[in-house]
mmCIF file of N, CA and C in Angstrom:
data_model
loop_
_atom_site.group_PDB
_atom_site.id
_atom_site.type_symbol
_atom_site.label_atom_id
_atom_site.label_comp_id
_atom_site.label_asym_id
_atom_site.label_seq_id
_atom_site.Cartn_x
_atom_site.Cartn_y
_atom_site.Cartn_z
ATOM 1 N N MET N 1 114.089 181.158 178.766
ATOM 2 C CA MET N 1 115.415 181.403 178.222
ATOM 3 C C MET N 1 115.383 181.195 176.712
ATOM 4 N N ALA N 2 115.936 182.094 175.977
ATOM 5 C CA ALA N 2 115.914 182.022 174.519
ATOM 6 C C ALA N 2 117.288 181.608 174.002
ATOM 7 N N GLN N 3 117.301 180.900 172.894
ATOM 8 C CA GLN N 3 118.540 180.460 172.257
ATOM 9 C C GLN N 3 118.532 180.936 170.809
ATOM 10 N N LYS N 4 119.723 181.137 170.238
ATOM 11 C CA LYS N 4 119.820 181.484 168.828
ATOM 12 C C LYS N 4 120.228 180.238 168.064
ATOM 13 N N LEU N 5 119.537 179.996 166.958
ATOM 14 C CA LEU N 5 119.836 178.852 166.105
ATOM 15 C C LEU N 5 120.389 179.380 164.801
ATOM 16 N N ASN N 6 121.658 179.124 164.502
ATOM 17 C CA ASN N 6 122.336 179.596 163.297
ATOM 18 C C ASN N 6 122.250 181.117 163.150
ATOM 19 N N GLY N 7 122.119 181.841 164.245
ATOM 20 C CA GLY N 7 122.075 183.287 164.203
ATOM 21 C C GLY N 7 120.837 183.851 163.529
ATOM 22 N N GLU N 8 119.836 183.019 163.232
ATOM 23 C CA GLU N 8 118.676 183.494 162.494
ATOM 24 C C GLU N 8 117.605 184.080 163.389
ATOM 25 N N LYS N 9 117.064 183.286 164.302
ATOM 26 C CA LYS N 9 115.985 183.778 165.146
ATOM 27 C C LYS N 9 116.109 183.169 166.524
ATOM 28 N N GLU N 10 115.483 183.816 167.461
ATOM 29 C CA GLU N 10 115.522 183.314 168.819
ATOM 30 C C GLU N 10 114.434 182.255 169.006
ATOM 31 N N LEU N 11 114.784 181.164 169.685
ATOM 32 C CA LEU N 11 113.835 180.096 169.960
ATOM 33 C C LEU N 11 113.761 179.880 171.461
ATOM 34 N N CYS N 12 112.573 179.635 171.956
ATOM 35 C CA CYS N 12 112.461 179.296 173.368
ATOM 36 C C CYS N 12 112.900 177.844 173.553
ATOM 37 N N ASP N 13 113.101 177.436 174.800
ATOM 38 C CA ASP N 13 113.594 176.085 175.079
ATOM 39 C C ASP N 13 112.715 175.015 174.453
ATOM 40 N N ARG N 14 111.410 175.164 174.542
ATOM 41 C CA ARG N 14 110.489 174.156 173.999
ATOM 42 C C ARG N 14 110.618 174.048 172.482
ATOM 43 N N GLU N 15 110.702 175.191 171.808
ATOM 44 C CA GLU N 15 110.854 175.174 170.351
ATOM 45 C C GLU N 15 112.183 174.541 169.947
ATOM 46 N N LEU N 16 113.226 174.853 170.700
ATOM 47 C CA LEU N 16 114.541 174.284 170.422
ATOM 48 C C LEU N 16 114.521 172.767 170.600
ATOM 49 N N LEU N 17 113.890 172.290 171.666
ATOM 50 C CA LEU N 17 113.780 170.861 171.916
ATOM 51 C C LEU N 17 112.993 170.174 170.801
ATOM 52 N N GLU N 18 111.903 170.778 170.370
ATOM 53 C CA GLU N 18 111.107 170.203 169.280
ATOM 54 C C GLU N 18 111.910 170.135 167.993
ATOM 55 N N LYS N 19 112.717 171.155 167.728
ATOM 56 C CA LYS N 19 113.564 171.166 166.535
ATOM 57 C C LYS N 19 114.588 170.028 166.596
ATOM 58 N N ILE N 20 115.217 169.851 167.743
ATOM 59 C CA ILE N 20 116.206 168.773 167.916
ATOM 60 C C ILE N 20 115.539 167.410 167.746
ATOM 61 N N LEU N 21 114.367 167.226 168.358
ATOM 62 C CA LEU N 21 113.658 165.951 168.248
ATOM 63 C C LEU N 21 113.284 165.640 166.804
ATOM 64 N N SER N 22 112.880 166.642 166.046
ATOM 65 C CA SER N 22 112.525 166.382 164.644
ATOM 66 C C SER N 22 113.751 165.963 163.837
ATOM 67 N N ILE N 23 114.904 166.545 164.137
ATOM 68 C CA ILE N 23 116.145 166.167 163.450
ATOM 69 C C ILE N 23 116.520 164.725 163.801
ATOM 70 N N VAL N 24 116.413 164.372 165.074
ATOM 71 C CA VAL N 24 116.734 163.012 165.516
ATOM 72 C C VAL N 24 115.794 162.001 164.857
ATOM 73 N N GLU N 25 114.503 162.302 164.788
ATOM 74 C CA GLU N 25 113.544 161.399 164.156
ATOM 75 C C GLU N 25 113.863 161.187 162.686
ATOM 76 N N LYS N 26 114.284 162.236 162.000
ATOM 77 C CA LYS N 26 114.666 162.101 160.587
ATOM 78 C C LYS N 26 115.895 161.202 160.452
ATOM 79 N N GLN N 27 116.861 161.368 161.360
ATOM 80 C CA GLN N 27 118.073 160.553 161.315
ATOM 81 C C GLN N 27 117.770 159.079 161.547
ATOM 82 N N GLU N 28 116.821 158.783 162.461
ATOM 83 C CA GLU N 28 116.481 157.393 162.767
ATOM 84 C C GLU N 28 115.842 156.695 161.576
ATOM 85 N N LYS N 29 115.200 157.441 160.700
ATOM 86 C CA LYS N 29 114.529 156.848 159.545
ATOM 87 C C LYS N 29 115.484 156.548 158.399
ATOM 88 N N LEU N 30 116.694 157.123 158.440
ATOM 89 C CA LEU N 30 117.669 156.881 157.383
ATOM 90 C C LEU N 30 118.231 155.468 157.499
ATOM 91 N N PRO N 31 118.526 154.803 156.344
ATOM 92 C CA PRO N 31 119.118 153.462 156.421
ATOM 93 C C PRO N 31 120.522 153.526 157.010
ATOM 94 N N LEU N 32 120.891 152.449 157.702
ATOM 95 C CA LEU N 32 122.222 152.371 158.295
ATOM 96 C C LEU N 32 123.269 152.156 157.213
ATOM 97 N N PRO N 33 124.442 152.779 157.344
ATOM 98 C CA PRO N 33 125.535 152.447 156.439
ATOM 99 C C PRO N 33 125.912 150.976 156.608
ATOM 100 N N ALA N 34 126.472 150.384 155.589
ATOM 101 C CA ALA N 34 126.781 148.949 155.601
ATOM 102 C C ALA N 34 127.638 148.546 156.802
ATOM 103 N N HIS N 35 128.617 149.359 157.167
ATOM 104 C CA HIS N 35 129.502 148.989 158.276
ATOM 105 C C HIS N 35 128.812 149.063 159.627
ATOM 106 N N GLU N 36 127.692 149.783 159.733
ATOM 107 C CA GLU N 36 127.000 149.885 161.012
ATOM 108 C C GLU N 36 126.008 148.746 161.215
ATOM 109 N N GLY N 37 125.662 147.997 160.167
ATOM 110 C CA GLY N 37 124.713 146.910 160.284
ATOM 111 C C GLY N 37 125.173 145.813 161.220
ATOM 112 N N ARG N 38 126.475 145.643 161.343
ATOM 113 C CA ARG N 38 126.994 144.568 162.201
ATOM 114 C C ARG N 38 126.814 144.879 163.674
ATOM 115 N N TYR N 39 126.478 146.124 164.016
ATOM 116 C CA TYR N 39 126.275 146.497 165.408
ATOM 117 C C TYR N 39 124.800 146.456 165.803
ATOM 118 N N ARG N 40 123.960 145.984 164.930
ATOM 119 C CA ARG N 40 122.531 145.920 165.211
ATOM 120 C C ARG N 40 122.265 144.923 166.328
ATOM 121 N N LEU N 41 121.325 145.241 167.187
ATOM 122 C CA LEU N 41 120.936 144.357 168.281
ATOM 123 C C LEU N 41 119.513 143.871 168.077
ATOM 124 N N TYR N 42 119.278 142.621 168.454
ATOM 125 C CA TYR N 42 117.941 142.039 168.385
ATOM 126 C C TYR N 42 117.566 141.524 169.764
ATOM 127 N N ASP N 43 116.299 141.666 170.115
ATOM 128 C CA ASP N 43 115.789 140.974 171.294
ATOM 129 C C ASP N 43 115.113 139.698 170.790
ATOM 130 N N ASN N 44 114.538 138.897 171.694
ATOM 131 C CA ASN N 44 113.923 137.635 171.280
ATOM 132 C C ASN N 44 112.875 137.846 170.194
ATOM 133 N N LYS N 45 111.977 138.797 170.422
ATOM 134 C CA LYS N 45 110.863 139.009 169.490
ATOM 135 C C LYS N 45 111.352 139.403 168.097
ATOM 136 N N SER N 46 112.255 140.365 168.026
ATOM 137 C CA SER N 46 112.714 140.824 166.716
ATOM 138 C C SER N 46 113.520 139.743 165.986
ATOM 139 N N LEU N 47 114.294 138.927 166.724
ATOM 140 C CA LEU N 47 115.055 137.867 166.069
ATOM 141 C C LEU N 47 114.137 136.745 165.596
ATOM 142 N N MET N 48 113.111 136.422 166.389
ATOM 143 C CA MET N 48 112.153 135.398 165.948
ATOM 144 C C MET N 48 111.440 135.847 164.684
ATOM 145 N N GLU N 49 111.103 137.127 164.589
ATOM 146 C CA GLU N 49 110.465 137.649 163.378
ATOM 147 C C GLU N 49 111.422 137.601 162.198
ATOM 148 N N LYS N 50 112.671 137.977 162.419
ATOM 149 C CA LYS N 50 113.663 138.008 161.338
ATOM 150 C C LYS N 50 113.940 136.612 160.782
ATOM 151 N N LEU N 51 114.066 135.627 161.685
ATOM 152 C CA LEU N 51 114.378 134.265 161.258
ATOM 153 C C LEU N 51 113.133 133.410 161.023
ATOM 154 N N ASN N 52 111.958 133.961 161.348
ATOM 155 C CA ASN N 52 110.691 133.249 161.200
ATOM 156 C C ASN N 52 110.706 131.927 161.972
ATOM 157 N N ILE N 53 111.046 132.026 163.270
ATOM 158 C CA ILE N 53 111.086 130.853 164.134
ATOM 159 C C ILE N 53 110.265 131.116 165.395
ATOM 160 N N LYS N 54 109.958 130.052 166.116
ATOM 161 C CA LYS N 54 109.179 130.145 167.355
ATOM 162 C C LYS N 54 110.110 130.292 168.555
ATOM 163 N N ASP N 55 109.543 130.722 169.689
ATOM 164 C CA ASP N 55 110.351 130.970 170.880
ATOM 165 C C ASP N 55 111.026 129.708 171.413
ATOM 166 N N LYS N 56 110.370 128.553 171.314
ATOM 167 C CA LYS N 56 110.980 127.309 171.810
ATOM 168 C C LYS N 56 112.203 126.926 170.988
ATOM 169 N N TYR N 57 112.148 127.170 169.664
ATOM 170 C CA TYR N 57 113.290 126.852 168.811
ATOM 171 C C TYR N 57 114.449 127.808 169.084
ATOM 172 N N LEU N 58 114.145 129.086 169.309
ATOM 173 C CA LEU N 58 115.193 130.053 169.643
ATOM 174 C C LEU N 58 115.877 129.670 170.954
ATOM 175 N N LYS N 59 115.102 129.257 171.940
ATOM 176 C CA LYS N 59 115.653 128.809 173.221
ATOM 177 C C LYS N 59 116.548 127.587 173.022
ATOM 178 N N LYS N 60 116.123 126.666 172.161
ATOM 179 C CA LYS N 60 116.918 125.461 171.881
ATOM 180 C C LYS N 60 118.254 125.835 171.230
ATOM 181 N N LEU N 61 118.238 126.804 170.305
ATOM 182 C CA LEU N 61 119.482 127.240 169.665
ATOM 183 C C LEU N 61 120.435 127.855 170.691
ATOM 184 N N ARG N 62 119.890 128.642 171.603
ATOM 185 C CA ARG N 62 120.703 129.240 172.678
ATOM 186 C C ARG N 62 121.259 128.168 173.600
ATOM 187 N N ASP N 63 120.356 127.305 174.105
ATOM 188 C CA ASP N 63 120.740 126.308 175.104
ATOM 189 C C ASP N 63 121.753 125.304 174.578
ATOM 190 N N ASN N 64 121.697 124.994 173.294
ATOM 191 C CA ASN N 64 122.633 124.036 172.705
ATOM 192 C C ASN N 64 123.915 124.693 172.186
ATOM 193 N N GLY N 65 124.036 126.012 172.374
ATOM 194 C CA GLY N 65 125.268 126.703 172.009
ATOM 195 C C GLY N 65 125.418 127.020 170.539
ATOM 196 N N TYR N 66 124.329 126.944 169.768
ATOM 197 C CA TYR N 66 124.409 127.244 168.339
ATOM 198 C C TYR N 66 124.348 128.737 168.050
ATOM 199 N N LEU N 67 123.724 129.503 168.945
ATOM 200 C CA LEU N 67 123.522 130.929 168.731
ATOM 201 C C LEU N 67 124.047 131.696 169.935
ATOM 202 N N GLY N 68 124.993 132.595 169.693
ATOM 203 C CA GLY N 68 125.552 133.412 170.764
ATOM 204 C C GLY N 68 124.552 134.468 171.212
ATOM 205 N N TYR N 69 124.697 134.912 172.434
ATOM 206 C CA TYR N 69 123.775 135.908 172.984
ATOM 207 C C TYR N 69 124.404 136.583 174.189
ATOM 208 N N SER N 70 123.788 137.671 174.598
ATOM 209 C CA SER N 70 124.112 138.339 175.851
ATOM 210 C C SER N 70 122.845 138.352 176.678
ATOM 211 N N ARG N 71 122.990 138.343 177.993
ATOM 212 C CA ARG N 71 121.818 138.276 178.855
ATOM 213 C C ARG N 71 121.943 139.291 179.975
ATOM 214 N N GLU N 72 120.848 139.996 180.218
ATOM 215 C CA GLU N 72 120.757 140.903 181.354
ATOM 216 C C GLU N 72 119.425 140.612 182.032
ATOM 217 N N GLY N 73 119.490 139.984 183.195
ATOM 218 C CA GLY N 73 118.262 139.563 183.874
ATOM 219 C C GLY N 73 117.553 138.510 183.041
ATOM 220 N N ASP N 74 116.303 138.754 182.719
ATOM 221 C CA ASP N 74 115.556 137.804 181.890
ATOM 222 C C ASP N 74 115.479 138.258 180.437
ATOM 223 N N LYS N 75 116.279 139.256 180.052
ATOM 224 C CA LYS N 75 116.276 139.793 178.697
ATOM 225 C C LYS N 75 117.485 139.278 177.930
ATOM 226 N N TYR N 76 117.249 138.726 176.731
ATOM 227 C CA TYR N 76 118.322 138.208 175.882
ATOM 228 C C TYR N 76 118.543 139.170 174.724
ATOM 229 N N TRP N 77 119.812 139.360 174.369
ATOM 230 C CA TRP N 77 120.186 140.240 173.267
ATOM 231 C C TRP N 77 121.096 139.478 172.318
ATOM 232 N N TYR N 78 120.909 139.704 171.017
ATOM 233 C CA TYR N 78 121.697 139.048 169.976
ATOM 234 C C TYR N 78 122.255 140.132 169.066
ATOM 235 N N THR N 79 123.545 140.079 168.791
ATOM 236 C CA THR N 79 124.139 141.037 167.857
ATOM 237 C C THR N 79 124.003 140.491 166.447
ATOM 238 N N GLN N 80 124.169 141.370 165.473
ATOM 239 C CA GLN N 80 124.155 140.922 164.078
ATOM 240 C C GLN N 80 125.299 139.945 163.850
ATOM 241 N N GLU N 81 126.398 140.138 164.544
ATOM 242 C CA GLU N 81 127.536 139.225 164.431
ATOM 243 C C GLU N 81 127.166 137.825 164.939
ATOM 244 N N ASP N 82 126.402 137.735 166.040
ATOM 245 C CA ASP N 82 125.926 136.437 166.540
ATOM 246 C C ASP N 82 125.083 135.731 165.480
ATOM 247 N N VAL N 83 124.187 136.480 164.869
ATOM 248 C CA VAL N 83 123.284 135.916 163.850
ATOM 249 C C VAL N 83 124.082 135.485 162.629
ATOM 250 N N ASP N 84 125.010 136.331 162.169
ATOM 251 C CA ASP N 84 125.832 135.990 160.999
ATOM 252 C C ASP N 84 126.671 134.751 161.252
ATOM 253 N N ARG N 85 127.252 134.631 162.450
ATOM 254 C CA ARG N 85 128.066 133.460 162.802
ATOM 255 C C ARG N 85 127.208 132.197 162.758
ATOM 256 N N PHE N 86 126.013 132.270 163.311
ATOM 257 C CA PHE N 86 125.085 131.136 163.299
ATOM 258 C C PHE N 86 124.746 130.728 161.864
ATOM 259 N N LEU N 87 124.411 131.706 161.021
ATOM 260 C CA LEU N 87 124.036 131.398 159.636
ATOM 261 C C LEU N 87 125.214 130.832 158.842
ATOM 262 N N ARG N 88 126.421 131.347 159.072
ATOM 263 C CA ARG N 88 127.599 130.808 158.376
ATOM 264 C C ARG N 88 127.874 129.369 158.798
ATOM 265 N N ARG N 89 127.682 129.088 160.084
ATOM 266 C CA ARG N 89 127.973 127.742 160.604
ATOM 267 C C ARG N 89 127.070 126.693 159.965
ATOM 268 N N PHE N 90 125.852 127.063 159.666
ATOM 269 C CA PHE N 90 124.898 126.099 159.111
ATOM 270 C C PHE N 90 124.572 126.372 157.649
ATOM 271 N N HIS N 91 125.497 127.012 156.952
ATOM 272 C CA HIS N 91 125.312 127.296 155.533
ATOM 273 C C HIS N 91 125.829 126.128 154.694
ATOM 274 N N TYR N 92 125.059 125.736 153.710
ATOM 275 C CA TYR N 92 125.460 124.671 152.793
ATOM 276 C C TYR N 92 125.558 125.252 151.397
ATOM 277 N N GLU N 93 126.657 124.979 150.728
ATOM 278 C CA GLU N 93 126.849 125.458 149.363
ATOM 279 C C GLU N 93 125.982 124.649 148.404
ATOM 280 N N ALA N 94 125.567 125.290 147.323
ATOM 281 C CA ALA N 94 124.831 124.593 146.274
ATOM 282 C C ALA N 94 125.766 123.569 145.630
ATOM 283 N N PHE N 95 125.240 122.430 145.253
ATOM 284 C CA PHE N 95 126.102 121.386 144.700
ATOM 285 C C PHE N 95 125.700 120.984 143.288
ATOM 286 N N ALA N 96 124.694 121.617 142.716
ATOM 287 C CA ALA N 96 124.280 121.290 141.353
ATOM 288 C C ALA N 96 125.372 121.709 140.374
ATOM 289 N N ILE N 97 125.544 120.924 139.336
ATOM 290 C CA ILE N 97 126.553 121.212 138.317
ATOM 291 C C ILE N 97 125.892 122.034 137.217
ATOM 292 N N GLY N 98 126.543 123.091 136.804
ATOM 293 C CA GLY N 98 126.011 123.960 135.752
ATOM 294 C C GLY N 98 125.153 125.070 136.327
ATOM 295 N N ASP N 99 124.850 126.022 135.449
ATOM 296 C CA ASP N 99 124.096 127.195 135.877
ATOM 297 C C ASP N 99 122.625 127.119 135.521
ATOM 298 N N GLU N 100 122.223 126.104 134.766
ATOM 299 C CA GLU N 100 120.847 126.026 134.287
ATOM 300 C C GLU N 100 119.940 125.381 135.330
ATOM 301 N N LEU N 101 118.844 126.069 135.628
ATOM 302 C CA LEU N 101 117.869 125.520 136.564
ATOM 303 C C LEU N 101 117.039 124.447 135.873
ATOM 304 N N PRO N 102 116.551 123.450 136.622
ATOM 305 C CA PRO N 102 115.705 122.429 135.999
ATOM 306 C C PRO N 102 114.406 123.063 135.499
ATOM 307 N N LYS N 103 113.857 122.478 134.428
ATOM 308 C CA LYS N 103 112.610 122.983 133.880
ATOM 309 C C LYS N 103 111.465 122.583 134.788
ATOM 310 N N GLN N 104 110.554 123.505 134.989
ATOM 311 C CA GLN N 104 109.382 123.229 135.819
ATOM 312 C C GLN N 104 108.306 122.652 134.917
ATOM 313 N N GLU N 105 107.816 121.494 135.313
ATOM 314 C CA GLU N 105 106.788 120.847 134.504
ATOM 315 C C GLU N 105 105.461 120.972 135.211
ATOM 316 N N GLY N 106 104.412 120.449 134.607
ATOM 317 C CA GLY N 106 103.058 120.538 135.161
ATOM 318 C C GLY N 106 102.988 120.027 136.580
ATOM 319 N N GLY N 107 101.972 120.486 137.299
ATOM 320 C CA GLY N 107 101.832 120.157 138.704
ATOM 321 C C GLY N 107 101.045 118.884 138.960
ATOM 322 N N GLY N 108 100.689 118.147 137.905
ATOM 323 C CA GLY N 108 99.896 116.937 138.074
ATOM 324 C C GLY N 108 100.722 115.777 138.584
ATOM 325 N N TYR N 109 100.036 114.840 139.245
ATOM 326 C CA TYR N 109 100.703 113.636 139.738
ATOM 327 C C TYR N 109 100.622 112.553 138.695
ATOM 328 N N VAL N 110 101.657 111.734 138.624
ATOM 329 C CA VAL N 110 101.691 110.645 137.652
ATOM 330 C C VAL N 110 101.352 109.346 138.317
#
């Protein structure tokens, strides 16, 4: 069965499918708009990589109620909103007075 694409030429089903797949692959490589970032989902592995933590610590955060999650069977899912809520809860404001950073001196011990 042949299809017309933009009235230009006839494509067979396989060619049409390949064209659609190439368009989808290009779309997946584009960065997400800012408002769509909050809908991002993480599994255990991707969240451990993002936060640079081990699986036992991630389990402890879940079990103690510090990090929200969804569960389906043995698979855990975390939304960007869950991660943002966790980070806001444990965020500490800087308390140094003034904008000047301390001077870095030599690395020797006294």
